[in-house]
Amino acid sequence: MRRTLVRLGLAAVLAAALLGVAALLTWPRSTTPAVPVAARQPADVLAQRIARTQQQLRDVPGDWPTWAALGAAYLERARVTADPAYYPKAEQAARRSLALRADGNSDALVVLGALANARHDFPAARGHAEKALTVNDHDAEAYGVLADALTQLGDADGATRAVQRMLDLRPGLSAYARASYDLELHGRVSEAESLMRQALDNAVDPHDVAFCRAQLGDLAFGRGDLATAETEYGIALSADPATGTARHGMARIAAARGDLTGYPGLPPSMSSMVEYALLLKAAGRDAEAAAQLDLAAAADRLFTANGGTDRLATAELALAQGRPADAVTAARAEWAVRKHPDVADTLAWALHATGRNAEALPYARHAVAGGARPAVYSYHLGMIHLGLGQHGAARTELESALSTNPHFSPVDVPTARRALAGLPASGGPR
C-alpha cells in the first residue's frame, strides 16, 4: 500500500498554483511527453520560487495571497527535504495571510489544511478544508485537502466523493493521483495504475514526473514486479535525483536481492529507518540496527517538536524495539482518531505480538474489508489465523501474500514460507 500520497498532499500543487507558475493544476495544461522532461536535470525551482516570493513580500508586505503562497511553498519544501522544521514557517505565513484578510481567504485555509494533513492532524485538516469550501465551493485544492483528510480518517465514501468533485472541477495530475490512491484502497489496482499514468501524462515539471514515476514504481513493487519497479524508479531519479520515494524504492529492490547498501543516505524518514533497522537485525547486525532505531526515535521527536503527531509510526517503532505493549497503546490511540486500513493492520499486528490473536483478528479483517489486500496485510492476517490454530485460513492468507508479492519483505517472506511449510496438509479449521 502506498502511504506517500497524503504526504504529497496539496503542498506541491499549492506552491505552484498559488505562486502563479507552471503548476500541477494549471488548466488547460501542456501534454509535454514525460521522457524529454525526465531527461533534464531539474534546478532547485522551489528555492527560487521561495526567494522570489520573499522578495515580493518585502516589497508589498500586505499582499495576503502571496503570504498564503509562501506558506504553501514552505510546506512543499518540507515534503521535498523530509524536514518538518519548515512546518512552523508554513503555518506562520498562512496565519499572516489570514491576519491580513480574514474573510474570503480560502487560499490560507487550504494551506493550513494541507499543513494539518502533513502533521497528521486529520480532523483539523478536514475542518480547514470544509471552512475553505464555505468560502469557495469550487476550490479544487480544498477538495484535495478534504479527500486526503477523509481518506486517513477512514471515511472511504466521503473521500471518494471529494476526489470525484476534484476531478469534476479540475482534472489534472493532483486529482488523478488522488483518484489512483482511492482506487487502490478499494483493491482496484489495475485501474489505479491507469489513473496514475494519466497523472503522468499531465506532468510537466520534472519534480511532478518524478512523483508519478515513483508512484508507478510503488505499484509495480506492490505486485512483485521488481523489473518494472526498477525501471519506473530509475526514470523518476533521472527526472529528479533527490526524490526520496524513488530512492527508497531502489533500496527496497536491492534489499529484496540481498543488498542493504541502498539504505544509508536515504532522506531521514522514520519508516525507512525502521525498515532498515529490521533488515540489519535479521542480518545479525544488532548494533547497527539499534543505532538506526535511535535515529528513528530522534526523527519522531523532531516531527513532534514541529507540531506533528504520528502515533502509527510510534507504534511501528515500538514493535521494532521489542515493546509490543507500547505499540498497542500507540496504535489504539491512533485508531480512536482514524479508521484507516493501515491503522487497523498495525493495531492487529501489535496485538498479535502480545499474543492476543483473538483480539487482533477483527482489526486484521477490517484492514482488508475495503478491498485493498497488499501482501503485508495478508501476511499479518495469515499469521494471526495461525496463532489461533485456524490453519485453512492461515494457508489462504499466507499463499495470498506470497502470490501478491513474493518480495514484500526480506524479513517476513522467509517466515511466511516456513509457516506454510509447517501447516498440516489438510489445512485444518478455517
Short mmCIF file of C-alpha atoms in Angstrom, two decimals:
data_model
loop_
_atom_site.label_atom_id
_atom_site.label_comp_id
_atom_site.label_asym_id
_atom_site.label_seq_id
_atom_site.Cartn_x
_atom_site.Cartn_y
_atom_site.Cartn_z
CA MET A 1 0.00 0.00 0.00
CA ARG A 2 1.32 3.39 -0.95
CA ARG A 3 1.48 5.70 2.05
CA THR A 4 3.02 8.68 0.31
CA LEU A 5 0.07 10.36 -1.30
CA VAL A 6 -1.08 12.17 1.79
CA ARG A 7 2.49 13.38 2.18
CA LEU A 8 2.33 14.60 -1.40
CA GLY A 9 -0.71 16.36 -0.07
CA LEU A 10 -1.53 19.61 -1.76
CA ALA A 11 1.79 21.25 -0.99
CA ALA A 12 3.27 20.83 -4.45
CA VAL A 13 0.03 21.95 -6.06
CA LEU A 14 -0.33 24.98 -3.83
CA ALA A 15 3.27 26.06 -4.01
CA ALA A 16 2.95 26.21 -7.77
CA ALA A 17 -0.67 27.24 -8.26
CA LEU A 18 -0.68 30.00 -5.67
CA LEU A 19 2.60 31.37 -6.95
CA GLY A 20 1.17 31.56 -10.45
CA VAL A 21 3.83 29.44 -12.12
CA ALA A 22 3.59 26.29 -14.23
CA ALA A 23 1.78 24.03 -11.81
CA LEU A 24 0.31 20.63 -11.31
CA LEU A 25 -3.19 22.02 -11.55
CA THR A 26 -2.78 24.56 -14.34
CA TRP A 27 -5.71 24.28 -16.74
CA PRO A 28 -5.58 23.83 -19.65
CA ARG A 29 -2.24 22.11 -19.38
CA SER A 30 0.54 21.07 -21.63
CA THR A 31 0.78 17.43 -22.63
CA THR A 32 4.55 17.54 -22.97
CA PRO A 33 5.80 13.92 -23.13
CA ALA A 34 7.34 12.63 -19.93
CA VAL A 35 10.56 11.32 -21.41
CA PRO A 36 12.00 14.63 -22.66
CA VAL A 37 11.10 16.26 -19.35
CA ALA A 38 12.69 13.43 -17.41
CA ALA A 39 15.88 13.78 -19.39
CA ARG A 40 16.52 17.23 -17.94
CA GLN A 41 18.26 17.78 -14.63
CA PRO A 42 15.92 19.98 -12.54
CA ALA A 43 17.16 23.17 -10.99
CA ASP A 44 16.01 23.94 -7.48
CA VAL A 45 12.95 25.68 -8.81
CA LEU A 46 11.25 25.65 -5.42
CA ALA A 47 14.08 27.55 -3.73
CA GLN A 48 13.90 30.15 -6.49
CA ARG A 49 10.14 30.46 -6.02
CA ILE A 50 10.56 30.95 -2.29
CA ALA A 51 13.20 33.61 -2.81
CA ARG A 52 11.03 35.49 -5.31
CA THR A 53 8.03 35.29 -3.01
CA GLN A 54 10.01 36.56 -0.03
CA GLN A 55 11.23 39.49 -2.09
CA GLN A 56 7.70 40.29 -3.21
CA LEU A 57 6.57 40.34 0.41
CA ARG A 58 9.42 42.64 1.36
CA ASP A 59 8.18 44.97 -1.38
CA VAL A 60 4.46 44.54 -0.58
CA PRO A 61 4.12 43.19 2.97
CA GLY A 62 0.33 43.41 2.89
CA ASP A 63 -0.02 41.02 -0.08
CA TRP A 64 -2.16 38.35 1.62
CA PRO A 65 -2.36 35.91 -1.34
CA THR A 66 1.42 35.85 -1.55
CA TRP A 67 1.71 35.11 2.17
CA ALA A 68 -0.51 32.07 1.55
CA ALA A 69 1.66 31.12 -1.42
CA LEU A 70 4.77 31.34 0.74
CA GLY A 71 3.17 29.03 3.29
CA ALA A 72 2.43 26.52 0.54
CA ALA A 73 5.99 26.76 -0.74
CA TYR A 74 7.42 26.13 2.73
CA LEU A 75 5.14 23.12 3.07
CA GLU A 76 6.35 21.73 -0.22
CA ARG A 77 9.93 22.35 0.90
CA ALA A 78 9.23 20.26 3.97
CA ARG A 79 7.98 17.43 1.80
CA VAL A 80 10.89 17.53 -0.62
CA THR A 81 13.55 17.72 2.10
CA ALA A 82 11.75 15.50 4.65
CA ASP A 83 12.41 18.31 7.13
CA PRO A 84 9.45 19.15 9.40
CA ALA A 85 11.28 22.28 10.58
CA TYR A 86 9.55 24.03 7.66
CA TYR A 87 6.12 23.35 9.17
CA PRO A 88 6.18 26.28 11.63
CA LYS A 89 7.30 28.58 8.82
CA ALA A 90 4.41 27.39 6.66
CA GLU A 91 1.95 27.95 9.49
CA GLN A 92 3.31 31.40 10.28
CA ALA A 93 2.99 32.50 6.65
CA ALA A 94 -0.55 31.13 6.29
CA ARG A 95 -1.69 32.75 9.53
CA ARG A 96 -0.12 36.03 8.46
CA SER A 97 -2.25 35.80 5.32
CA LEU A 98 -5.37 35.26 7.44
CA ALA A 99 -4.46 38.15 9.71
CA LEU A 100 -4.32 40.41 6.66
CA ARG A 101 -7.51 39.01 5.12
CA ALA A 102 -9.72 37.00 7.48
CA ASP A 103 -12.81 36.85 5.26
CA GLY A 104 -12.85 35.05 1.94
CA ASN A 105 -9.28 33.78 2.26
CA SER A 106 -9.67 30.20 1.12
CA ASP A 107 -6.03 30.10 -0.02
CA ALA A 108 -4.69 30.37 3.53
CA LEU A 109 -7.28 27.90 4.85
CA VAL A 110 -6.23 25.36 2.25
CA VAL A 111 -2.58 25.78 3.22
CA LEU A 112 -3.46 25.27 6.89
CA GLY A 113 -5.45 22.17 5.91
CA ALA A 114 -2.57 20.75 3.89
CA LEU A 115 -0.24 21.50 6.80
CA ALA A 116 -2.57 19.72 9.22
CA ASN A 117 -2.56 16.67 6.93
CA ALA A 118 1.24 16.74 6.84
CA ARG A 119 1.29 16.88 10.65
CA HIS A 120 -1.24 14.01 10.75
CA ASP A 121 -3.87 16.16 12.43
CA PHE A 122 -6.53 14.89 10.07
CA PRO A 123 -9.59 16.18 11.96
CA ALA A 124 -8.12 19.71 11.84
CA ALA A 125 -7.34 19.27 8.13
CA ARG A 126 -10.94 18.30 7.48
CA GLY A 127 -12.12 21.37 9.38
CA HIS A 128 -9.88 23.77 7.45
CA ALA A 129 -10.94 22.24 4.13
CA GLU A 130 -14.62 22.46 4.97
CA LYS A 131 -14.20 26.07 6.04
CA ALA A 132 -12.40 26.85 2.77
CA LEU A 133 -15.28 25.28 0.84
CA THR A 134 -17.78 27.53 2.58
CA VAL A 135 -15.78 30.41 1.09
CA ASN A 136 -15.48 28.84 -2.37
CA ASP A 137 -17.25 25.58 -3.09
CA HIS A 138 -15.47 25.33 -6.44
CA ASP A 139 -11.99 25.24 -4.88
CA ALA A 140 -10.40 22.07 -6.27
CA GLU A 141 -7.42 22.39 -3.93
CA ALA A 142 -9.74 22.42 -0.91
CA TYR A 143 -11.39 19.23 -2.13
CA GLY A 144 -7.91 17.70 -2.40
CA VAL A 145 -7.15 18.54 1.24
CA LEU A 146 -10.56 17.22 2.24
CA ALA A 147 -10.02 13.99 0.30
CA ASP A 148 -6.65 13.42 1.98
CA ALA A 149 -8.12 14.02 5.43
CA LEU A 150 -11.18 11.82 4.91
CA THR A 151 -9.04 9.03 3.45
CA GLN A 152 -6.86 8.97 6.52
CA LEU A 153 -9.83 9.25 8.87
CA GLY A 154 -11.31 6.14 7.27
CA ASP A 155 -14.30 7.84 5.63
CA ALA A 156 -13.87 5.99 2.35
CA ASP A 157 -17.18 7.10 0.83
CA GLY A 158 -16.61 10.74 1.77
CA ALA A 159 -13.08 10.63 0.38
CA THR A 160 -14.31 9.18 -2.91
CA ARG A 161 -16.91 11.94 -3.21
CA ALA A 162 -14.28 14.60 -2.54
CA VAL A 163 -11.93 13.09 -5.13
CA GLN A 164 -14.73 12.93 -7.67
CA ARG A 165 -15.59 16.57 -7.03
CA MET A 166 -11.95 17.49 -7.54
CA LEU A 167 -11.91 15.57 -10.82
CA ASP A 168 -15.07 17.32 -11.93
CA LEU A 169 -13.69 20.77 -11.11
CA ARG A 170 -10.14 20.44 -12.34
CA PRO A 171 -8.95 17.14 -13.80
CA GLY A 172 -5.20 17.01 -13.71
CA LEU A 173 -2.21 15.47 -12.00
CA SER A 174 -3.26 16.06 -8.40
CA ALA A 175 -6.81 14.86 -8.96
CA TYR A 176 -5.69 11.79 -10.91
CA ALA A 177 -3.10 10.91 -8.27
CA ARG A 178 -5.68 11.05 -5.50
CA ALA A 179 -8.18 9.08 -7.58
CA SER A 180 -5.48 6.48 -8.17
CA TYR A 181 -4.90 6.05 -4.44
CA ASP A 182 -8.64 5.92 -3.81
CA LEU A 183 -8.96 3.07 -6.30
CA GLU A 184 -6.02 1.26 -4.72
CA LEU A 185 -7.68 1.47 -1.31
CA HIS A 186 -10.68 -0.30 -2.87
CA GLY A 187 -8.48 -3.05 -4.31
CA ARG A 188 -8.75 -1.81 -7.91
CA VAL A 189 -5.03 -1.79 -8.52
CA SER A 190 -5.03 -2.03 -12.33
CA GLU A 191 -7.34 0.97 -12.55
CA ALA A 192 -5.19 2.77 -10.01
CA GLU A 193 -2.18 2.30 -12.26
CA SER A 194 -4.09 3.55 -15.29
CA LEU A 195 -5.06 6.74 -13.48
CA MET A 196 -1.51 7.27 -12.28
CA ARG A 197 -0.40 7.09 -15.90
CA GLN A 198 -2.99 9.75 -16.69
CA ALA A 199 -1.43 11.82 -13.94
CA LEU A 200 1.96 11.27 -15.58
CA ASP A 201 0.56 12.47 -18.90
CA ASN A 202 -0.30 15.74 -17.13
CA ALA A 203 3.13 16.13 -15.52
CA VAL A 204 5.24 18.99 -16.85
CA ASP A 205 7.70 19.88 -14.10
CA PRO A 206 10.49 17.31 -13.52
CA HIS A 207 9.50 17.01 -9.84
CA ASP A 208 5.98 16.05 -10.94
CA VAL A 209 7.30 13.48 -13.41
CA ALA A 210 9.46 12.02 -10.64
CA PHE A 211 6.49 11.82 -8.29
CA CYS A 212 4.32 9.98 -10.82
CA ARG A 213 7.07 7.59 -11.85
CA ALA A 214 7.84 6.81 -8.21
CA GLN A 215 4.18 6.05 -7.54
CA LEU A 216 4.11 3.75 -10.56
CA GLY A 217 7.22 2.10 -9.16
CA ASP A 218 5.48 1.56 -5.83
CA LEU A 219 2.50 -0.02 -7.58
CA ALA A 220 4.79 -2.34 -9.54
CA PHE A 221 6.71 -3.28 -6.39
CA GLY A 222 3.41 -3.99 -4.64
CA ARG A 223 2.59 -6.68 -7.20
CA GLY A 224 6.10 -8.13 -7.03
CA ASP A 225 7.28 -6.83 -10.41
CA LEU A 226 10.80 -5.77 -9.48
CA ALA A 227 11.95 -5.15 -13.05
CA THR A 228 9.15 -2.68 -13.82
CA ALA A 229 9.52 -1.05 -10.42
CA GLU A 230 13.23 -0.59 -11.01
CA THR A 231 12.56 0.98 -14.41
CA GLU A 232 9.99 3.41 -13.00
CA TYR A 233 12.20 4.41 -10.07
CA GLY A 234 15.12 4.89 -12.44
CA ILE A 235 13.12 7.27 -14.65
CA ALA A 236 11.96 9.12 -11.53
CA LEU A 237 15.55 9.60 -10.44
CA SER A 238 16.53 10.80 -13.90
CA ALA A 239 13.84 13.47 -13.59
CA ASP A 240 14.72 14.38 -10.00
CA PRO A 241 17.74 12.67 -8.44
CA ALA A 242 16.64 13.80 -4.98
CA THR A 243 13.20 12.21 -4.99
CA GLY A 244 13.01 10.26 -1.76
CA THR A 245 10.27 7.81 -2.76
CA ALA A 246 12.24 6.54 -5.74
CA ARG A 247 15.47 6.29 -3.74
CA HIS A 248 13.64 4.31 -1.07
CA GLY A 249 12.11 2.12 -3.76
CA MET A 250 15.52 1.34 -5.21
CA ALA A 251 16.77 0.46 -1.73
CA ARG A 252 13.87 -1.94 -1.25
CA ILE A 253 14.55 -3.62 -4.59
CA ALA A 254 18.22 -4.03 -3.69
CA ALA A 255 17.23 -5.44 -0.28
CA ALA A 256 14.96 -7.97 -1.96
CA ARG A 257 18.09 -9.12 -3.79
CA GLY A 258 20.10 -9.29 -0.58
CA ASP A 259 21.87 -5.93 -0.80
CA LEU A 260 21.28 -3.44 2.03
CA THR A 261 23.65 -0.74 0.78
CA GLY A 262 20.82 1.37 -0.66
CA TYR A 263 19.53 2.48 2.74
CA PRO A 264 22.37 4.62 4.07
CA GLY A 265 21.95 8.14 2.76
CA LEU A 266 18.20 7.95 2.22
CA PRO A 267 16.17 11.01 3.30
CA PRO A 268 15.60 10.74 7.06
CA SER A 269 12.12 9.25 7.36
CA MET A 270 11.01 7.12 10.28
CA SER A 271 9.59 4.41 8.04
CA SER A 272 12.79 3.87 6.08
CA MET A 273 14.94 3.91 9.22
CA VAL A 274 12.72 1.35 10.98
CA GLU A 275 12.68 -0.79 7.83
CA TYR A 276 16.47 -0.66 7.59
CA ALA A 277 16.82 -1.49 11.28
CA LEU A 278 14.71 -4.62 10.88
CA LEU A 279 16.78 -5.71 7.90
CA LEU A 280 20.00 -5.15 9.83
CA LYS A 281 18.66 -7.11 12.78
CA ALA A 282 17.67 -10.00 10.53
CA ALA A 283 21.21 -9.94 9.13
CA GLY A 284 22.63 -10.23 12.65
CA ARG A 285 23.93 -6.65 12.72
CA ASP A 286 22.31 -5.80 16.03
CA ALA A 287 24.43 -2.79 16.98
CA GLU A 288 23.75 -1.09 13.65
CA ALA A 289 20.06 -1.92 13.96
CA ALA A 290 19.93 -0.31 17.40
CA ALA A 291 21.62 2.81 16.05
CA GLN A 292 19.02 3.07 13.28
CA LEU A 293 16.21 2.76 15.79
CA ASP A 294 17.79 5.54 17.86
CA LEU A 295 17.78 7.72 14.73
CA ALA A 296 14.14 6.82 14.07
CA ALA A 297 13.23 7.82 17.61
CA ALA A 298 15.03 11.13 17.10
CA ALA A 299 13.09 11.69 13.87
CA ASP A 300 9.85 11.02 15.75
CA ARG A 301 10.80 13.61 18.37
CA LEU A 302 11.67 16.15 15.65
CA PHE A 303 8.32 15.59 13.94
CA THR A 304 6.52 16.07 17.26
CA ALA A 305 8.55 19.17 18.11
CA ASN A 306 7.36 20.78 14.88
CA GLY A 307 3.70 20.20 15.63
CA GLY A 308 3.24 16.71 14.22
CA THR A 309 1.70 13.61 15.73
CA ASP A 310 2.35 10.20 14.19
CA ARG A 311 1.19 7.52 16.61
CA LEU A 312 1.18 4.97 13.80
CA ALA A 313 4.92 5.48 13.28
CA THR A 314 5.37 5.44 17.06
CA ALA A 315 3.66 2.04 17.17
CA GLU A 316 5.84 0.69 14.36
CA LEU A 317 8.94 1.95 16.15
CA ALA A 318 7.84 0.31 19.40
CA LEU A 319 7.31 -3.01 17.60
CA ALA A 320 10.78 -2.79 16.07
CA GLN A 321 12.24 -2.07 19.50
CA GLY A 322 10.54 -5.10 21.03
CA ARG A 323 7.95 -3.10 23.01
CA PRO A 324 4.67 -4.59 21.76
CA ALA A 325 2.58 -3.36 24.69
CA ASP A 326 3.65 0.22 23.93
CA ALA A 327 2.86 -0.41 20.27
CA VAL A 328 -0.67 -1.48 21.20
CA THR A 329 -1.13 1.68 23.26
CA ALA A 330 0.02 3.95 20.43
CA ALA A 331 -1.98 2.10 17.77
CA ARG A 332 -5.12 2.14 19.89
CA ALA A 333 -4.78 5.88 20.38
CA GLU A 334 -4.47 6.31 16.62
CA TRP A 335 -7.43 4.01 15.97
CA ALA A 336 -9.56 6.17 18.27
CA VAL A 337 -8.95 9.07 15.88
CA ARG A 338 -8.97 7.42 12.47
CA LYS A 339 -10.10 4.13 10.96
CA HIS A 340 -7.65 3.87 8.07
CA PRO A 341 -6.68 0.31 6.97
CA ASP A 342 -3.01 0.95 7.84
CA VAL A 343 -4.01 1.73 11.42
CA ALA A 344 -6.17 -1.39 11.65
CA ASP A 345 -3.32 -3.51 10.29
CA THR A 346 -0.74 -2.03 12.68
CA LEU A 347 -3.03 -2.44 15.69
CA ALA A 348 -3.74 -6.04 14.71
CA TRP A 349 -0.04 -6.79 14.35
CA ALA A 350 0.79 -5.16 17.68
CA LEU A 351 -1.91 -7.23 19.40
CA HIS A 352 -0.54 -10.36 17.70
CA ALA A 353 2.92 -9.51 19.04
CA THR A 354 1.47 -9.53 22.57
CA GLY A 355 -0.16 -12.91 21.95
CA ARG A 356 -3.70 -11.51 21.77
CA ASN A 357 -4.67 -13.06 18.44
CA ALA A 358 -8.41 -13.26 19.11
CA GLU A 359 -8.46 -9.54 19.82
CA ALA A 360 -6.26 -8.86 16.79
CA LEU A 361 -8.39 -10.75 14.25
CA PRO A 362 -11.23 -8.20 13.85
CA TYR A 363 -8.73 -5.41 13.18
CA ALA A 364 -6.82 -7.50 10.64
CA ARG A 365 -10.11 -8.28 8.90
CA HIS A 366 -11.05 -4.59 8.94
CA ALA A 367 -7.76 -3.77 7.21
CA VAL A 368 -8.79 -5.81 4.15
CA ALA A 369 -12.53 -5.12 4.29
CA GLY A 370 -12.37 -2.18 1.88
CA GLY A 371 -10.88 -4.31 -0.89
CA ALA A 372 -7.19 -3.44 -0.59
CA ARG A 373 -5.12 -6.53 0.06
CA PRO A 374 -1.40 -5.73 -0.12
CA ALA A 375 0.88 -8.61 0.69
CA VAL A 376 1.71 -7.36 4.17
CA TYR A 377 -1.97 -7.22 5.16
CA SER A 378 -2.46 -10.81 4.01
CA TYR A 379 0.71 -11.90 5.79
CA HIS A 380 -0.37 -10.34 9.08
CA LEU A 381 -3.88 -11.80 8.78
CA GLY A 382 -2.43 -15.21 7.96
CA MET A 383 -0.10 -15.21 10.96
CA ILE A 384 -2.96 -14.18 13.24
CA HIS A 385 -5.08 -17.05 11.91
CA LEU A 386 -2.12 -19.35 12.51
CA GLY A 387 -1.85 -18.13 16.08
CA LEU A 388 -5.49 -19.06 16.57
CA GLY A 389 -4.97 -22.53 15.11
CA GLN A 390 -7.10 -21.69 12.04
CA HIS A 391 -4.86 -23.49 9.61
CA GLY A 392 -7.01 -23.33 6.48
CA ALA A 393 -7.49 -19.58 6.75
CA ALA A 394 -3.80 -19.15 7.57
CA ARG A 395 -2.80 -21.05 4.43
CA THR A 396 -5.13 -18.98 2.27
CA GLU A 397 -3.77 -15.67 3.51
CA LEU A 398 -0.11 -16.64 3.53
CA GLU A 399 -0.36 -18.00 0.00
CA SER A 400 -2.13 -14.78 -1.00
CA ALA A 401 0.69 -12.71 0.47
CA LEU A 402 3.36 -14.60 -1.42
CA SER A 403 1.45 -14.68 -4.69
CA THR A 404 0.67 -10.95 -4.49
CA ASN A 405 4.31 -10.03 -3.90
CA PRO A 406 6.93 -12.70 -3.20
CA HIS A 407 9.39 -9.91 -2.35
CA PHE A 408 7.22 -7.88 0.03
CA SER A 409 9.71 -8.15 2.92
CA PRO A 410 13.12 -9.83 3.16
CA VAL A 411 12.34 -10.30 6.86
CA ASP A 412 8.78 -11.62 6.67
CA VAL A 413 8.82 -13.63 3.43
CA PRO A 414 11.02 -16.39 4.92
CA THR A 415 8.72 -16.50 7.97
CA ALA A 416 5.68 -16.85 5.74
CA ARG A 417 7.32 -19.67 3.78
CA ARG A 418 8.29 -21.53 6.97
CA ALA A 419 4.78 -21.10 8.36
CA LEU A 420 3.26 -22.53 5.18
CA ALA A 421 5.67 -25.44 5.18
CA GLY A 422 4.69 -26.27 8.77
CA LEU A 423 0.95 -26.32 8.14
CA PRO A 424 -0.80 -29.70 8.02
CA ALA A 425 -1.63 -30.85 4.51
CA SER A 426 -5.37 -30.96 5.22
CA GLY A 427 -5.45 -27.26 6.03
CA GLY A 428 -7.32 -27.72 9.32
CA PRO A 429 -10.06 -25.46 10.65
CA ARG A 430 -10.81 -22.15 8.96
#
